[in-house]
PDB file of C-alpha atoms in Angstrom:
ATOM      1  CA  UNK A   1      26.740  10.024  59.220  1.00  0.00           C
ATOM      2  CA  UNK A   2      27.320  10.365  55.907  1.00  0.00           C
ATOM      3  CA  UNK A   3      23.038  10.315  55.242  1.00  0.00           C
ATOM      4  CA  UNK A   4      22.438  12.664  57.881  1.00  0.00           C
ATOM      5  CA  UNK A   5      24.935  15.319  55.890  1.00  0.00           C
ATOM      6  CA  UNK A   6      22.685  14.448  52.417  1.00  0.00           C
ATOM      7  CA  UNK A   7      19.649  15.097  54.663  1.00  0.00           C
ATOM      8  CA  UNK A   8      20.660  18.275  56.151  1.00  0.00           C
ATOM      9  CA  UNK A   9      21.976  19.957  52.903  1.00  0.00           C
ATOM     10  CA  UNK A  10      19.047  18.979  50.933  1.00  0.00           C
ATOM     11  CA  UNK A  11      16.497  20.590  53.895  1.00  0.00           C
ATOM     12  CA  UNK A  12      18.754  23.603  53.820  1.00  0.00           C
ATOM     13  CA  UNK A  13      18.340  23.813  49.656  1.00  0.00           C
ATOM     14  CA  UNK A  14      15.288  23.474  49.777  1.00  0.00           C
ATOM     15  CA  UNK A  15      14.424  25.690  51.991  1.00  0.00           C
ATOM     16  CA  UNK A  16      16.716  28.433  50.896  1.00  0.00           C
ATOM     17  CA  UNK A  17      15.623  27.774  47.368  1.00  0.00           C
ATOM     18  CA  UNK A  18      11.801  28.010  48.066  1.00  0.00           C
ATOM     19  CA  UNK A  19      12.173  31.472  50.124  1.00  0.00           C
ATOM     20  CA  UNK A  20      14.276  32.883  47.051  1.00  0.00           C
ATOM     21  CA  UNK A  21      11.008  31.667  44.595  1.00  0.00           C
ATOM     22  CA  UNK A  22       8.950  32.971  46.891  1.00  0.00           C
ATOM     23  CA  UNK A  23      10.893  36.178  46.678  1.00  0.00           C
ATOM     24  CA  UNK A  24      10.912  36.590  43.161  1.00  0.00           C
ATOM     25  CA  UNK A  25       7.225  36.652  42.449  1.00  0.00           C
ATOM     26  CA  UNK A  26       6.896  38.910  45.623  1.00  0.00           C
ATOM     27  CA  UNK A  27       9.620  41.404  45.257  1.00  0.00           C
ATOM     28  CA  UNK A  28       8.713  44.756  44.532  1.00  0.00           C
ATOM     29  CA  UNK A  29      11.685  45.860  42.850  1.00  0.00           C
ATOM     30  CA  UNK A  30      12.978  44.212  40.034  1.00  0.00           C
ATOM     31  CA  UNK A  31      16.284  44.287  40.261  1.00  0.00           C
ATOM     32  CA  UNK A  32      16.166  42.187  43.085  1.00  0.00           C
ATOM     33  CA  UNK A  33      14.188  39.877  42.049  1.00  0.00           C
ATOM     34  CA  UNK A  34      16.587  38.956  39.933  1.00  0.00           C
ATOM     35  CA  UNK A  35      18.827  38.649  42.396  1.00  0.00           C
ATOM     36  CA  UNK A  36      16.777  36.300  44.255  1.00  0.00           C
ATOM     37  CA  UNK A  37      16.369  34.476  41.559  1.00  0.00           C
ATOM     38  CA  UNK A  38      20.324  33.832  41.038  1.00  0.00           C
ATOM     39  CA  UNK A  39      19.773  32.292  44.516  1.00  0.00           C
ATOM     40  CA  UNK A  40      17.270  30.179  43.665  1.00  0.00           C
ATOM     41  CA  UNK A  41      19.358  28.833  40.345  1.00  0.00           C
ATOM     42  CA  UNK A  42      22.510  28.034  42.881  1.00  0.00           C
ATOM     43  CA  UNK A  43      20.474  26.165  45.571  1.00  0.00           C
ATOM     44  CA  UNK A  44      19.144  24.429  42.525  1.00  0.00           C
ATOM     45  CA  UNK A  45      22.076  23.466  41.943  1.00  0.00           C
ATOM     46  CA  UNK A  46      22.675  22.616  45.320  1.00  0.00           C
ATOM     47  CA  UNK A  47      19.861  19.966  44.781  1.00  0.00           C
ATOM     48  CA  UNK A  48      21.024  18.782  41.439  1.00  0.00           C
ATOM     49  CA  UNK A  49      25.019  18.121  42.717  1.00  0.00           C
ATOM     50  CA  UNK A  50      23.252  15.797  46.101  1.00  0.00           C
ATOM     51  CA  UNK A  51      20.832  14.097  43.166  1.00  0.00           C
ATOM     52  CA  UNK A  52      24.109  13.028  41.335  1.00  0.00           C
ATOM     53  CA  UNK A  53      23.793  14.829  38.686  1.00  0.00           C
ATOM     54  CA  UNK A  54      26.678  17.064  38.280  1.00  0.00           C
ATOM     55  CA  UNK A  55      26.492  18.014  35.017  1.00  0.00           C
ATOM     56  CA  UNK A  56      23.156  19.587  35.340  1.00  0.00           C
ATOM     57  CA  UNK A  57      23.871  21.425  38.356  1.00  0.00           C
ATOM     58  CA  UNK A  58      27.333  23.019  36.381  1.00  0.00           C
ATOM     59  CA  UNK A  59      25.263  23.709  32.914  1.00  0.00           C
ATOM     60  CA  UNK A  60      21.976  25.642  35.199  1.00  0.00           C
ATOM     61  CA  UNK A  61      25.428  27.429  37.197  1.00  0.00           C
ATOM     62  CA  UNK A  62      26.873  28.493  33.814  1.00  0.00           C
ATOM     63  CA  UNK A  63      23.995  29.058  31.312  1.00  0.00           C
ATOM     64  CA  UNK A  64      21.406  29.978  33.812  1.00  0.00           C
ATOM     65  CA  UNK A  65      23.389  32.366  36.395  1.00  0.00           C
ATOM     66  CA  UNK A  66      26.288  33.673  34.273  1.00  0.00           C
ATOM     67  CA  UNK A  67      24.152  34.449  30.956  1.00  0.00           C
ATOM     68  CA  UNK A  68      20.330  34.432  31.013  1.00  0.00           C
ATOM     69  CA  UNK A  69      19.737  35.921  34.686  1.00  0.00           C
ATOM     70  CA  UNK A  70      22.520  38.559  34.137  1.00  0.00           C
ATOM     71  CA  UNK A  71      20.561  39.577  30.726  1.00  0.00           C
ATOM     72  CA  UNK A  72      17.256  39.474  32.981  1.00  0.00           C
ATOM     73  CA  UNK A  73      19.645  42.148  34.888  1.00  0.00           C
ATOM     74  CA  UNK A  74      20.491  43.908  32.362  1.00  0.00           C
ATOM     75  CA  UNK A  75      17.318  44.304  30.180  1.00  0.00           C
ATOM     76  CA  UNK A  76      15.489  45.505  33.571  1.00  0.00           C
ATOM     77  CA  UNK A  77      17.955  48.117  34.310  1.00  0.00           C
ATOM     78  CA  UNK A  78      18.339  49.209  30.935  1.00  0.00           C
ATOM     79  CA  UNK A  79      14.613  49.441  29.838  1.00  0.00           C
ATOM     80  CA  UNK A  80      13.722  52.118  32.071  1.00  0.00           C
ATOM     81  CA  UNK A  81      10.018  50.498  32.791  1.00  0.00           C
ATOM     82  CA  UNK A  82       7.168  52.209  34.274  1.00  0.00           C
ATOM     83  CA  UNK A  83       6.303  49.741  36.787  1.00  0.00           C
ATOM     84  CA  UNK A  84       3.532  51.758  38.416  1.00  0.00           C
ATOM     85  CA  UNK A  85       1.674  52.176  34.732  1.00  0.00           C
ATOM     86  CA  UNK A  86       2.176  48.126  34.437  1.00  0.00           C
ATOM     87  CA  UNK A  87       0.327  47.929  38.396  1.00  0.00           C
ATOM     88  CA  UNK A  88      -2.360  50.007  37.190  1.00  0.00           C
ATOM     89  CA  UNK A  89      -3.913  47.240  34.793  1.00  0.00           C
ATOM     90  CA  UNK A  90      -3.259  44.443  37.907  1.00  0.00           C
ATOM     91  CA  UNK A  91      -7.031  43.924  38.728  1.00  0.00           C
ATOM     92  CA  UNK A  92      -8.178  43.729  35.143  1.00  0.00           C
ATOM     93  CA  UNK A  93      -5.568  40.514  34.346  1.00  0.00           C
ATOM     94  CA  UNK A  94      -6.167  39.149  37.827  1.00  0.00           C
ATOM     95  CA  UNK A  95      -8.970  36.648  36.752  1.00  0.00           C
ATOM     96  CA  UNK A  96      -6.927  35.389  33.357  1.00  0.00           C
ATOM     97  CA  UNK A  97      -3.936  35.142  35.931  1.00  0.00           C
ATOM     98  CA  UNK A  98      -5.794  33.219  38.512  1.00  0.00           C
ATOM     99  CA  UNK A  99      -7.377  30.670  35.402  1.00  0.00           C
ATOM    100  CA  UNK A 100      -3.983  30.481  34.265  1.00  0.00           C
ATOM    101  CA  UNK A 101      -2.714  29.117  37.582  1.00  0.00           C
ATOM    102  CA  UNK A 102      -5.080  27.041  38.197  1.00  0.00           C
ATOM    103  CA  UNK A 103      -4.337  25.384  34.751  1.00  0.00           C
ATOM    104  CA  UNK A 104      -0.560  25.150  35.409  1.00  0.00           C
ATOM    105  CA  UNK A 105      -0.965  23.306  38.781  1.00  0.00           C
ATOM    106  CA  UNK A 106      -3.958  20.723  37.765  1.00  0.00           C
ATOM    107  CA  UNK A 107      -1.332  19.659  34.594  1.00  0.00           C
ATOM    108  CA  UNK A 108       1.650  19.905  37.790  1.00  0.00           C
ATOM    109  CA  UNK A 109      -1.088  17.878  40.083  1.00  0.00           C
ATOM    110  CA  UNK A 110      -1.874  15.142  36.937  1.00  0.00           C
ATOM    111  CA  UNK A 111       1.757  14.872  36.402  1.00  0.00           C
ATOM    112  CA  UNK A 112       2.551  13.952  39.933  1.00  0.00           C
ATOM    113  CA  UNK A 113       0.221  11.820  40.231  1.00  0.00           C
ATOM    114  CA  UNK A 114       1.347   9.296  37.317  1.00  0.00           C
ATOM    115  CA  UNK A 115       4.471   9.646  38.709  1.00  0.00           C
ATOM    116  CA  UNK A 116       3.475   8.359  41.987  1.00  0.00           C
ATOM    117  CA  UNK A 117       0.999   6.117  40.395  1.00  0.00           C
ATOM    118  CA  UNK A 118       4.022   4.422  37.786  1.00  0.00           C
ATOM    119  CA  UNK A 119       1.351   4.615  35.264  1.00  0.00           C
ATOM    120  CA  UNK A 120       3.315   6.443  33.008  1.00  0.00           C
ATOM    121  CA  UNK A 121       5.476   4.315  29.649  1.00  0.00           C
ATOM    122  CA  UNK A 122       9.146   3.213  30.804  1.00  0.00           C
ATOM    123  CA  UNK A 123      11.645   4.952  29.596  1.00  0.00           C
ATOM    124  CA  UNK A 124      13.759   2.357  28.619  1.00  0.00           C
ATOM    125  CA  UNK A 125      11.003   1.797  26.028  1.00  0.00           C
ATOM    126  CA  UNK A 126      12.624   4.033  23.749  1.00  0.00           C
ATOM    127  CA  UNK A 127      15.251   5.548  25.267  1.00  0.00           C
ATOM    128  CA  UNK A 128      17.562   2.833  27.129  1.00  0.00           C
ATOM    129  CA  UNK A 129      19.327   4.131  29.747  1.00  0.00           C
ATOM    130  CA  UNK A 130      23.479   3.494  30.038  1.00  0.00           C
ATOM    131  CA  UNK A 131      25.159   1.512  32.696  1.00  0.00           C
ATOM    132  CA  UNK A 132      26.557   4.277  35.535  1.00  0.00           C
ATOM    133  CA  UNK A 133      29.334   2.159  36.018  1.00  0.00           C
ATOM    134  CA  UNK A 134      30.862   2.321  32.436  1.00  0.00           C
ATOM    135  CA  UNK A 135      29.744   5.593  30.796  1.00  0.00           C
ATOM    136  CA  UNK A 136      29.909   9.334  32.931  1.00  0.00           C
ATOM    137  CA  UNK A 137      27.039  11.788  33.634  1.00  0.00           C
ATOM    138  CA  UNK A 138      27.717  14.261  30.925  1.00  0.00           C
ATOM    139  CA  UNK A 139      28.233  11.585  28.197  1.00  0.00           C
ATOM    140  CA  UNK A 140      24.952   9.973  29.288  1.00  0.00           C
ATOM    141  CA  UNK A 141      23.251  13.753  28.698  1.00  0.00           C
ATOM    142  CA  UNK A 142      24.920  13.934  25.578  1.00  0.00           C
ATOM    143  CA  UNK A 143      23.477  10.536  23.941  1.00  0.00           C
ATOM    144  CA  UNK A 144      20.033  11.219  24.876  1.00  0.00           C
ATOM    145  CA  UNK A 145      19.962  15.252  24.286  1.00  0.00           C
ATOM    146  CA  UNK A 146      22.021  14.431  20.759  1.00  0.00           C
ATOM    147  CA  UNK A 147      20.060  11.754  19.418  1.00  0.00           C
ATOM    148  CA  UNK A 148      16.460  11.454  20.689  1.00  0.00           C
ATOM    149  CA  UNK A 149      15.862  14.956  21.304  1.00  0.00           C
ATOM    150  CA  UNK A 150      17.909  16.689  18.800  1.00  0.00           C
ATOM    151  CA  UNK A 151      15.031  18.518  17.307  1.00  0.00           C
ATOM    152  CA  UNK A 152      13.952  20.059  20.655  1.00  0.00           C
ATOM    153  CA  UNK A 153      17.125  21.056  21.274  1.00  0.00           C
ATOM    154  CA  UNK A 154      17.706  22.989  18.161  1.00  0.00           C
ATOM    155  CA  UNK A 155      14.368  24.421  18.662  1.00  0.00           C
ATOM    156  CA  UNK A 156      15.330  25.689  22.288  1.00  0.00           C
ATOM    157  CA  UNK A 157      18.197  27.364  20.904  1.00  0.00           C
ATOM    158  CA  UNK A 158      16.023  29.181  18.449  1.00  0.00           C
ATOM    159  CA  UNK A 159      13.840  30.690  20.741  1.00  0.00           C
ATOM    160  CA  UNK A 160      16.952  31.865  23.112  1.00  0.00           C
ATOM    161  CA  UNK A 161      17.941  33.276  20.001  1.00  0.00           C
ATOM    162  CA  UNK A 162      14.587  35.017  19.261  1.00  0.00           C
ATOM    163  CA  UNK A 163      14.790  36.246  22.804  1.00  0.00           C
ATOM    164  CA  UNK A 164      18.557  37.860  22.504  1.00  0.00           C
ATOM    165  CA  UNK A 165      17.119  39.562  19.422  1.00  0.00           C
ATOM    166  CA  UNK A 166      13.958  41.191  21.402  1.00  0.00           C
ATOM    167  CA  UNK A 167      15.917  42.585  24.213  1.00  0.00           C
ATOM    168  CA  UNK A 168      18.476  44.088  21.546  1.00  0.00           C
ATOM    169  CA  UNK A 169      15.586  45.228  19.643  1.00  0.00           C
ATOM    170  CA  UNK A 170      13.869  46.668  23.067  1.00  0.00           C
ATOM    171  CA  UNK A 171      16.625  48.227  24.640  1.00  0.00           C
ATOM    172  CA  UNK A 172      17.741  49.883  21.024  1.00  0.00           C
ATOM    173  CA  UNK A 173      14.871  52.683  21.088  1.00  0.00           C
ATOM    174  CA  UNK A 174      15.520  56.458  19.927  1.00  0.00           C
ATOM    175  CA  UNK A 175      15.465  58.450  22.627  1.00  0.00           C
ATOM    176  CA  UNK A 176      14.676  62.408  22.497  1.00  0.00           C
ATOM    177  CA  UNK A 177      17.435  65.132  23.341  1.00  0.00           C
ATOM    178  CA  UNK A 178      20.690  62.604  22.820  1.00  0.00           C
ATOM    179  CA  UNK A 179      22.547  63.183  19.917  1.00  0.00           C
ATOM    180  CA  UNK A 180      23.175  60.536  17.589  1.00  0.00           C
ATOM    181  CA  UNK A 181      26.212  59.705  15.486  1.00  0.00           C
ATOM    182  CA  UNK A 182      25.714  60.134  11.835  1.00  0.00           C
ATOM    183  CA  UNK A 183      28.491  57.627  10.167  1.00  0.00           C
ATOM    184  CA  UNK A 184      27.853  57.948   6.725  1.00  0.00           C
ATOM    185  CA  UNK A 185      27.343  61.867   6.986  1.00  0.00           C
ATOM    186  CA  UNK A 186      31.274  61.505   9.066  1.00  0.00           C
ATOM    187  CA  UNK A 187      32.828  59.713   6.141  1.00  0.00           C
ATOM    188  CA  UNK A 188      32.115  62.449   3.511  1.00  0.00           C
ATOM    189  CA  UNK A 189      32.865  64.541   5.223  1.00  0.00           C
ATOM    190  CA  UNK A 190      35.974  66.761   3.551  1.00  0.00           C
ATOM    191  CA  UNK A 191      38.600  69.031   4.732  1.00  0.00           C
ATOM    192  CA  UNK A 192      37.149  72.047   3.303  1.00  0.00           C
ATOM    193  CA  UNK A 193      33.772  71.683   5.615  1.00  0.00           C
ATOM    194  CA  UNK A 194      35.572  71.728   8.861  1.00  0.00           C
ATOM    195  CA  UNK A 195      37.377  75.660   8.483  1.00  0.00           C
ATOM    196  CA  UNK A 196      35.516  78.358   7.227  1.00  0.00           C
ATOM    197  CA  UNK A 197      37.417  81.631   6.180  1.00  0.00           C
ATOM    198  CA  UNK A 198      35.899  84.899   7.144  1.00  0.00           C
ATOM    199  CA  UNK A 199      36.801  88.213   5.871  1.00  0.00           C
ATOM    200  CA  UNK A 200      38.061  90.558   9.084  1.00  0.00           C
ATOM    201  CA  UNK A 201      38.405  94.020   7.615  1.00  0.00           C
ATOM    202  CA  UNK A 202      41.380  96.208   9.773  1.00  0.00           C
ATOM    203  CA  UNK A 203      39.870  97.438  12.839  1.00  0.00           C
ATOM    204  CA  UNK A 204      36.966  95.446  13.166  1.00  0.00           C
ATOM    205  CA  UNK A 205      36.006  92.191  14.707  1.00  0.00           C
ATOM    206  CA  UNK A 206      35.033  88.899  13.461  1.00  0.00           C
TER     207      UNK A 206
END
């Protein structure tokens, strides 16, 4: 009973999450393709929790949904972009686009392949992996992630950080007809500058 649950959530995952891809790439607004891709990180999840691996499923929940796709969210509706202008040059970057792809799924296909084919080096080569039974998922994560692939790690967090700083720098353009605030110009400013005395004579107006 218990399998037939497993293999009924992981069908409806998978299905869900491949519509919600599919979605993103084919939405024409981008707002909600954004939100369609928040669906695709929870079913994700979905798949991650029914693989066993709970502490993946809670980081991609946390660090995925609650930060980077609400950025995504917030850089799209704050940049203003002319999407139509961005169309217009579609048909000239259509044959890079389509080399591209083909590239991405022959290194997907090759990968696959030595996975199926268990030609690839075992892991346990160089990185042994602990005993389930006495050691938990996320300290298991941490051992590999802080030891054998500390320097990727650090490097992923300085492109995030490279990233944060382009959609500040982005979003933070002057824009024509708003006024801006002028602090230094505030701070000198003196008592004397904000009331000016005008001499009324009797009987006339200011």
């Amino acid at each position: 009973m218990l399998a037939d649950v497993t293999s009924f959530l992981f069908y409806a995952f998978s299905t869900l999450l491949i519509g919600a891809a599919l979605a993103v790439i084919t939405s024409k607004n981008p707002v909600h393709a954004v939100f369609f891709l928040i669906v695709a990180f929870f079913n994700a999840a979905g798949l991650f929790v029914l693989l066993g691996a709970e502490y993946v499923a809670m980081t991609l929940v946390i660090v995925y949904v609650g930060a980077v796709a609400v950025l995504f969210l917030f850089v799209v509706m704050m940049l203003n972009i002319n999407f139509e202008k961005l169309r217009a040059g579609f048909i000239q970057s259509l044959p890079v686009g389509i080399l591209m792809a083909v590239i991405l799924f022959a290194e997907l296909g090759g990968l696959l392949y030595v996975s199926l084919s268990k030609a690839a080096p075992h892991a346990e080569a160089t990185v042994p992996i602990p005993d389930a039974a006495h050691i938990s998922n996320a300290q298991a994560i941490g051992f590999v992630l802080y030891t054998h692939y500390m320097a990727v790690f650090e490097l992923s967090g300085v492109i995030l950080l490279v990233a944060m700083i382009g959609a500040i720098v982005l979003t933070h353009r002057q824009r024509t007809g708003v006024k801006r605030q002028n602090i230094s110009k505030q701070l000198q400013r003196r008592a004397e500058d904000g009331i000016t005395l005008v001499p009324v004579k009797s009987g006339e107006g200011a």
